[in-house]
mmCIF file of C-alpha atoms in Angstrom:
data_model
loop_
_atom_site.group_PDB
_atom_site.id
_atom_site.type_symbol
_atom_site.label_atom_id
_atom_site.label_comp_id
_atom_site.label_asym_id
_atom_site.label_seq_id
_atom_site.Cartn_x
_atom_site.Cartn_y
_atom_site.Cartn_z
ATOM 1 C CA MET A 1 138.857 45.119 242.496
ATOM 2 C CA ASN A 2 139.878 46.736 246.108
ATOM 3 C CA SER A 3 141.719 43.715 247.317
ATOM 4 C CA THR A 4 141.771 44.162 251.284
ATOM 5 C CA TYR A 5 142.789 40.995 252.129
ATOM 6 C CA GLN A 6 144.169 37.313 250.582
ATOM 7 C CA ALA A 7 141.897 34.895 250.866
ATOM 8 C CA GLU A 8 144.547 32.087 250.333
ATOM 9 C CA PRO A 9 147.588 31.359 251.789
ATOM 10 C CA LYS A 10 151.037 31.325 250.194
ATOM 11 C CA SER A 11 151.030 27.355 250.472
ATOM 12 C CA MET A 12 147.425 27.255 248.881
ATOM 13 C CA LYS A 13 149.154 29.807 245.593
ATOM 14 C CA LYS A 14 151.973 26.934 244.810
ATOM 15 C CA LEU A 15 149.183 24.447 244.607
ATOM 16 C CA LEU A 16 146.934 26.002 242.827
ATOM 17 C CA LEU A 17 149.681 27.042 240.232
ATOM 18 C CA THR A 18 151.004 23.149 240.474
ATOM 19 C CA ALA A 19 147.340 22.701 239.316
ATOM 20 C CA VAL A 20 147.955 24.526 236.167
ATOM 21 C CA LEU A 21 151.779 23.173 235.693
ATOM 22 C CA ALA A 22 149.732 20.067 235.495
ATOM 23 C CA SER A 23 147.279 20.198 233.253
ATOM 24 C CA ALA A 24 148.903 19.049 230.673
ATOM 25 C CA LEU A 25 148.787 15.197 232.225
ATOM 26 C CA SER A 26 147.293 12.994 229.418
ATOM 27 C CA ALA A 27 146.346 9.235 228.932
ATOM 28 C CA CYS A 28 146.381 7.578 225.813
ATOM 29 C CA SER A 29 143.714 5.297 226.047
ATOM 30 C CA ASP A 30 140.907 4.042 222.953
ATOM 31 C CA SER A 31 137.158 6.012 223.516
ATOM 32 C CA ASN A 32 135.804 2.800 224.160
ATOM 33 C CA GLU A 33 138.243 1.293 226.764
ATOM 34 C CA PRO A 34 135.811 0.767 229.841
ATOM 35 C CA ARG A 35 136.362 3.376 233.149
ATOM 36 C CA GLY A 36 138.772 2.089 235.671
ATOM 37 C CA SER A 37 138.104 1.081 238.721
ATOM 38 C CA LEU A 38 137.994 3.400 241.448
ATOM 39 C CA ALA A 39 141.159 4.407 243.597
ATOM 40 C CA SER A 40 142.727 2.146 245.797
ATOM 41 C CA ASN A 41 145.533 4.663 247.750
ATOM 42 C CA THR A 42 143.499 6.536 249.717
ATOM 43 C CA ASP A 43 145.191 6.266 252.493
ATOM 44 C CA ALA A 44 148.231 7.811 250.447
ATOM 45 C CA PRO A 45 150.153 10.312 253.000
ATOM 46 C CA VAL A 46 150.447 12.527 249.920
ATOM 47 C CA LEU A 47 146.491 12.895 250.406
ATOM 48 C CA ASP A 48 147.578 14.165 253.818
ATOM 49 C CA ALA A 49 149.676 16.715 252.646
ATOM 50 C CA LEU A 50 147.682 18.087 250.213
ATOM 51 C CA LYS A 51 144.737 18.558 253.158
ATOM 52 C CA ALA A 52 147.190 20.042 255.182
ATOM 53 C CA GLN A 53 147.874 22.530 252.162
ATOM 54 C CA GLY A 54 143.976 23.469 252.238
ATOM 55 C CA LEU A 55 142.465 21.266 249.383
ATOM 56 C CA THR A 56 139.287 18.669 250.609
ATOM 57 C CA ILE A 57 139.488 15.119 249.186
ATOM 58 C CA HIS A 58 135.860 14.212 248.505
ATOM 59 C CA GLY A 59 136.379 10.586 247.933
ATOM 60 C CA PRO A 60 137.879 8.393 244.779
ATOM 61 C CA LEU A 61 136.935 9.579 241.405
ATOM 62 C CA ASP A 62 136.140 7.259 238.550
ATOM 63 C CA VAL A 63 139.055 7.726 235.113
ATOM 64 C CA PRO A 64 140.445 5.309 232.423
ATOM 65 C CA GLY A 65 143.766 5.132 232.249
ATOM 66 C CA GLY A 66 144.882 2.792 235.272
ATOM 67 C CA LEU A 67 145.370 5.737 237.376
ATOM 68 C CA ASP A 68 144.299 6.577 241.339
ATOM 69 C CA ALA A 69 142.493 9.761 241.615
ATOM 70 C CA PHE A 70 140.342 11.852 244.090
ATOM 71 C CA ALA A 71 137.857 14.424 243.190
ATOM 72 C CA ALA A 72 138.936 17.273 245.422
ATOM 73 C CA SER A 73 138.667 20.937 245.806
ATOM 74 C CA ALA A 74 139.768 24.481 246.692
ATOM 75 C CA GLY A 75 137.633 26.450 247.820
ATOM 76 C CA THR A 76 134.729 26.715 245.314
ATOM 77 C CA GLN A 77 137.371 25.302 242.545
ATOM 78 C CA ALA A 78 137.453 21.255 242.034
ATOM 79 C CA LEU A 79 140.366 19.564 241.134
ATOM 80 C CA ALA A 80 141.297 15.794 239.830
ATOM 81 C CA VAL A 81 143.775 14.793 241.940
ATOM 82 C CA TYR A 82 145.946 11.714 239.978
ATOM 83 C CA VAL A 83 148.068 9.872 243.199
ATOM 84 C CA MET A 84 151.534 7.901 241.167
ATOM 85 C CA PRO A 85 151.699 4.016 241.878
ATOM 86 C CA ASP A 86 154.190 4.948 244.676
ATOM 87 C CA SER A 87 151.659 6.950 246.706
ATOM 88 C CA GLY A 88 154.518 8.810 247.684
ATOM 89 C CA TYR A 89 153.837 11.685 244.571
ATOM 90 C CA ALA A 90 150.651 13.292 243.298
ATOM 91 C CA LEU A 91 150.068 15.291 240.222
ATOM 92 C CA ILE A 92 146.991 17.749 239.905
ATOM 93 C CA GLY A 93 145.298 18.217 236.494
ATOM 94 C CA THR A 94 143.541 17.949 233.976
ATOM 95 C CA LEU A 95 142.953 13.915 232.428
ATOM 96 C CA ILE A 96 142.452 14.033 228.666
ATOM 97 C CA ASP A 97 142.074 11.032 225.933
ATOM 98 C CA GLU A 98 143.571 10.866 222.907
ATOM 99 C CA ALA A 99 141.872 13.505 221.191
ATOM 100 C CA GLY A 100 143.079 15.972 223.755
ATOM 101 C CA ASN A 101 138.790 15.788 225.597
ATOM 102 C CA PRO A 102 138.346 16.038 229.104
ATOM 103 C CA VAL A 103 137.644 12.664 231.053
ATOM 104 C CA ALA A 104 136.827 13.444 234.795
ATOM 105 C CA ASP A 105 135.173 16.821 233.911
ATOM 106 C CA GLU A 106 131.149 15.383 234.180
ATOM 107 C CA GLU A 107 132.622 13.078 237.292
ATOM 108 C CA LEU A 108 134.329 16.036 239.028
ATOM 109 C CA ARG A 109 131.127 18.161 238.888
ATOM 110 C CA ARG A 110 128.739 15.269 240.126
ATOM 111 C CA ILE A 111 130.997 15.096 243.623
ATOM 112 C CA VAL A 112 132.254 18.408 243.786
ATOM 113 C CA SER A 113 130.893 21.075 241.967
ATOM 114 C CA GLU A 114 127.423 20.460 242.175
ATOM 115 C CA PRO A 115 127.204 19.790 246.253
ATOM 116 C CA LEU A 116 129.564 22.662 246.458
ATOM 117 C CA GLU A 117 127.131 25.013 244.589
ATOM 118 C CA GLN A 118 124.540 24.211 246.216
ATOM 119 C CA GLY A 119 126.044 24.460 249.587
ATOM 120 C CA ALA A 120 127.373 27.796 248.510
ATOM 121 C CA TRP A 121 124.134 29.337 247.751
ATOM 122 C CA ASP A 122 122.095 28.189 250.618
ATOM 123 C CA SER A 123 124.713 29.898 252.962
ATOM 124 C CA LEU A 124 123.999 32.922 251.237
ATOM 125 C CA GLU A 125 120.495 32.488 251.378
ATOM 126 C CA ALA A 126 120.947 32.456 255.214
ATOM 127 C CA ALA A 127 123.551 35.140 255.171
ATOM 128 C CA GLY A 128 123.523 38.599 256.380
ATOM 129 C CA TRP A 129 122.446 40.530 253.406
ATOM 130 C CA VAL A 130 120.250 42.775 252.606
ATOM 131 C CA GLY A 131 117.769 43.455 249.689
ATOM 132 C CA ASP A 132 117.664 45.625 247.304
ATOM 133 C CA GLY A 133 114.674 44.900 244.618
ATOM 134 C CA ARG A 134 111.787 42.974 244.560
ATOM 135 C CA PRO A 135 112.033 39.784 246.643
ATOM 136 C CA ASP A 136 110.116 38.116 243.429
ATOM 137 C CA ALA A 137 112.814 39.288 240.912
ATOM 138 C CA GLU A 138 113.078 36.950 237.910
ATOM 139 C CA ARG A 139 116.919 36.554 238.821
ATOM 140 C CA ILE A 140 118.934 36.843 242.550
ATOM 141 C CA VAL A 141 122.303 38.170 242.713
ATOM 142 C CA TYR A 142 124.274 38.527 245.483
ATOM 143 C CA VAL A 143 126.678 41.096 246.478
ATOM 144 C CA PHE A 144 129.306 41.052 248.830
ATOM 145 C CA THR A 145 129.159 44.737 249.375
ATOM 146 C CA ASP A 146 131.390 47.024 251.446
ATOM 147 C CA ALA A 147 129.921 50.416 252.261
ATOM 148 C CA ASN A 148 133.087 52.253 251.995
ATOM 149 C CA CYS A 149 134.194 50.805 248.962
ATOM 150 C CA PRO A 150 133.733 53.002 245.520
ATOM 151 C CA PHE A 151 133.724 49.746 242.857
ATOM 152 C CA CYS A 152 130.352 48.508 244.913
ATOM 153 C CA ASN A 153 129.010 51.493 244.590
ATOM 154 C CA GLN A 154 129.473 51.589 241.056
ATOM 155 C CA LEU A 155 127.809 48.490 240.919
ATOM 156 C CA TRP A 156 124.864 49.683 242.339
ATOM 157 C CA THR A 157 124.691 52.670 240.555
ATOM 158 C CA SER A 158 125.266 50.701 237.243
ATOM 159 C CA ALA A 159 121.949 47.813 238.280
ATOM 160 C CA ARG A 160 119.166 50.830 238.711
ATOM 161 C CA PRO A 161 117.921 49.627 235.104
ATOM 162 C CA TRP A 162 117.401 46.105 235.866
ATOM 163 C CA VAL A 163 116.764 46.566 239.969
ATOM 164 C CA GLU A 164 114.060 49.581 238.777
ATOM 165 C CA ALA A 165 112.212 47.774 235.868
ATOM 166 C CA GLY A 166 112.270 44.701 238.363
ATOM 167 C CA MET A 167 114.372 42.248 237.280
ATOM 168 C CA VAL A 168 117.157 41.915 239.556
ATOM 169 C CA GLN A 169 117.270 41.963 243.460
ATOM 170 C CA LEU A 170 120.374 42.034 244.611
ATOM 171 C CA ARG A 171 121.183 40.525 247.767
ATOM 172 C CA HIS A 172 124.371 42.913 249.496
ATOM 173 C CA VAL A 173 126.000 40.461 252.075
ATOM 174 C CA MET A 174 127.384 43.333 254.493
ATOM 175 C CA VAL A 175 130.848 43.058 255.093
ATOM 176 C CA GLY A 176 133.561 45.687 257.178
ATOM 177 C CA VAL A 177 136.795 44.698 255.225
ATOM 178 C CA ILE A 178 138.059 48.549 253.414
ATOM 179 C CA ARG A 179 138.589 50.972 256.402
ATOM 180 C CA ALA A 180 138.571 51.351 259.858
ATOM 181 C CA ASP A 181 134.775 51.777 259.842
ATOM 182 C CA SER A 182 133.211 50.011 257.362
ATOM 183 C CA ALA A 183 131.869 47.426 259.698
ATOM 184 C CA ALA A 184 130.268 50.378 261.734
ATOM 185 C CA LYS A 185 128.553 51.547 258.823
ATOM 186 C CA ALA A 186 128.197 48.007 257.641
ATOM 187 C CA ALA A 187 125.959 47.353 261.212
ATOM 188 C CA ALA A 188 123.925 51.208 260.458
ATOM 189 C CA ILE A 189 123.048 49.382 257.660
ATOM 190 C CA LEU A 190 121.987 45.911 259.107
ATOM 191 C CA GLU A 191 120.046 47.531 262.123
ATOM 192 C CA ALA A 192 118.351 50.541 260.678
ATOM 193 C CA GLU A 193 114.914 50.365 260.318
ATOM 194 C CA ASP A 194 114.823 50.290 256.762
ATOM 195 C CA PRO A 195 117.832 48.501 255.737
ATOM 196 C CA GLU A 196 117.038 48.903 252.522
ATOM 197 C CA ALA A 197 116.378 52.635 252.114
ATOM 198 C CA ALA A 198 119.792 53.074 254.372
ATOM 199 C CA LEU A 199 121.686 51.037 251.822
ATOM 200 C CA ALA A 200 120.505 53.584 249.220
ATOM 201 C CA PHE A 201 121.091 56.708 251.282
ATOM 202 C CA ASN A 202 124.669 55.134 251.826
ATOM 203 C CA GLU A 203 124.960 54.748 248.147
ATOM 204 C CA VAL A 204 123.210 58.029 246.751
ATOM 205 C CA HIS A 205 125.214 60.185 249.215
ATOM 206 C CA HIS A 206 128.358 57.525 248.966
ATOM 207 C CA SER A 207 130.824 60.272 247.847
ATOM 208 C CA GLU A 208 130.209 62.742 250.933
ATOM 209 C CA GLY A 209 130.862 60.026 253.228
ATOM 210 C CA GLY A 210 127.537 57.837 253.124
ATOM 211 C CA ILE A 211 125.793 56.313 256.244
ATOM 212 C CA VAL A 212 127.196 57.623 259.422
ATOM 213 C CA PRO A 213 128.788 54.335 261.249
ATOM 214 C CA LEU A 214 127.234 53.049 264.782
ATOM 215 C CA GLU A 215 129.818 54.368 267.629
ATOM 216 C CA THR A 216 128.464 50.249 268.899
ATOM 217 C CA ILE A 217 127.942 47.466 266.959
ATOM 218 C CA SER A 218 125.914 45.021 268.249
ATOM 219 C CA ASP A 219 126.771 41.424 269.532
ATOM 220 C CA GLU A 220 124.112 40.198 266.830
ATOM 221 C CA SER A 221 125.555 42.067 264.099
ATOM 222 C CA ASN A 222 129.435 41.523 265.107
ATOM 223 C CA ALA A 223 128.545 38.353 264.759
ATOM 224 C CA ARG A 224 126.837 38.391 261.281
ATOM 225 C CA LEU A 225 129.292 40.543 259.663
ATOM 226 C CA ASN A 226 132.814 38.322 260.578
ATOM 227 C CA ALA A 227 129.986 35.191 259.682
ATOM 228 C CA ASN A 228 129.910 37.227 256.458
ATOM 229 C CA VAL A 229 133.950 37.970 255.956
ATOM 230 C CA GLU A 230 134.254 33.869 256.451
ATOM 231 C CA LEU A 231 131.967 33.375 253.439
ATOM 232 C CA MET A 232 133.347 35.934 251.767
ATOM 233 C CA ARG A 233 136.766 34.180 252.167
ATOM 234 C CA GLN A 234 135.525 30.555 251.030
ATOM 235 C CA LEU A 235 134.423 31.382 248.166
ATOM 236 C CA GLY A 236 137.543 32.575 247.198
ATOM 237 C CA PHE A 237 136.785 36.283 247.076
ATOM 238 C CA GLY A 238 139.689 38.318 248.131
ATOM 239 C CA GLY A 239 137.808 42.091 247.817
ATOM 240 C CA THR A 240 135.129 43.887 246.813
ATOM 241 C CA PRO A 241 132.606 43.601 245.188
ATOM 242 C CA GLY A 242 132.019 40.038 244.622
ATOM 243 C CA LEU A 243 129.031 38.279 242.866
ATOM 244 C CA ILE A 244 127.204 35.309 242.616
ATOM 245 C CA ALA A 245 124.862 34.470 240.082
ATOM 246 C CA LYS A 246 122.762 30.911 238.779
ATOM 247 C CA SER A 247 123.103 30.529 235.439
ATOM 248 C CA ASP A 248 120.371 29.084 232.985
ATOM 249 C CA ASP A 249 121.783 25.847 234.199
ATOM 250 C CA GLY A 250 121.795 26.219 237.267
ATOM 251 C CA SER A 251 125.730 26.151 237.942
ATOM 252 C CA LEU A 252 126.924 29.152 239.554
ATOM 253 C CA LYS A 253 128.611 32.192 238.449
ATOM 254 C CA PHE A 254 131.392 34.315 240.353
ATOM 255 C CA GLN A 255 132.525 37.638 239.066
ATOM 256 C CA SER A 256 135.266 39.610 241.437
ATOM 257 C CA GLY A 257 134.811 42.853 240.387
ATOM 258 C CA VAL A 258 132.921 45.304 238.990
ATOM 259 C CA PRO A 259 131.037 43.248 235.642
ATOM 260 C CA ARG A 260 130.415 45.699 232.875
ATOM 261 C CA GLY A 261 129.070 45.972 229.424
ATOM 262 C CA ALA A 262 128.578 42.223 228.277
ATOM 263 C CA ALA A 263 129.360 41.120 231.359
ATOM 264 C CA LEU A 264 126.774 42.918 233.383
ATOM 265 C CA GLU A 265 124.567 41.532 230.889
ATOM 266 C CA GLU A 266 126.007 38.107 231.319
ATOM 267 C CA LEU A 267 124.917 38.409 234.962
ATOM 268 C CA PHE A 268 121.891 40.171 235.023
ATOM 269 C CA GLY A 269 119.995 39.006 231.783
ATOM 270 C CA PRO A 270 118.562 41.175 228.878
ATOM 271 C CA LEU A 271 116.873 44.181 229.667
#
């Protein structure tokens, strides 16, 4: 994957590392133990510190073991925050029972993941994208695409069997992040009389330089491209291509970089 910028500040990296290190947090409890009461430390100063580092606190998380727990998210990643009794410390990680089973996953999915994923899908549908394939295709896959990205070009080529069979429609959410003329090339595609044909021309002639960039980007295209880059960052992608598809159960799959082999079939379905 061609990474063009860092999607998360250093403080967020440190926070997510803490989440990994804290994942061994466990609770010794009887499987028949009633659920704990909802967290009471809603005004704990440590929660404000986490918010300052970029976390969103969605509300109390109902878990056993007597811990004050909160459902949180970093981008699209759901996290459980456990506030210590003195309210001055918190752990981020996975609470498990004596059998080693996570006890908060179902609640986290209900409170955090499902609403976030639906919001992400709605935002993608409203974004400045270019369709590639039949709009009534069985599967829709969104792709953050830079017109200068060689890996996006590889993906476009690899997807031809699915697209041409009418099984998949790729929706290219155009961004301009790789080179100085990337935004102008993206605008040339968005503003073309036939954007899908313009995108195809860029990909077919990618090795020759692709589409000719616009000399001037319209205010509308500039706004769309800026919004697409912001959405790309919000969804946790640090470069192109970044793919989002729906699983059979409705949950979202996120793929950074070019999927190949089994990973490609997992996203697009069997041919």
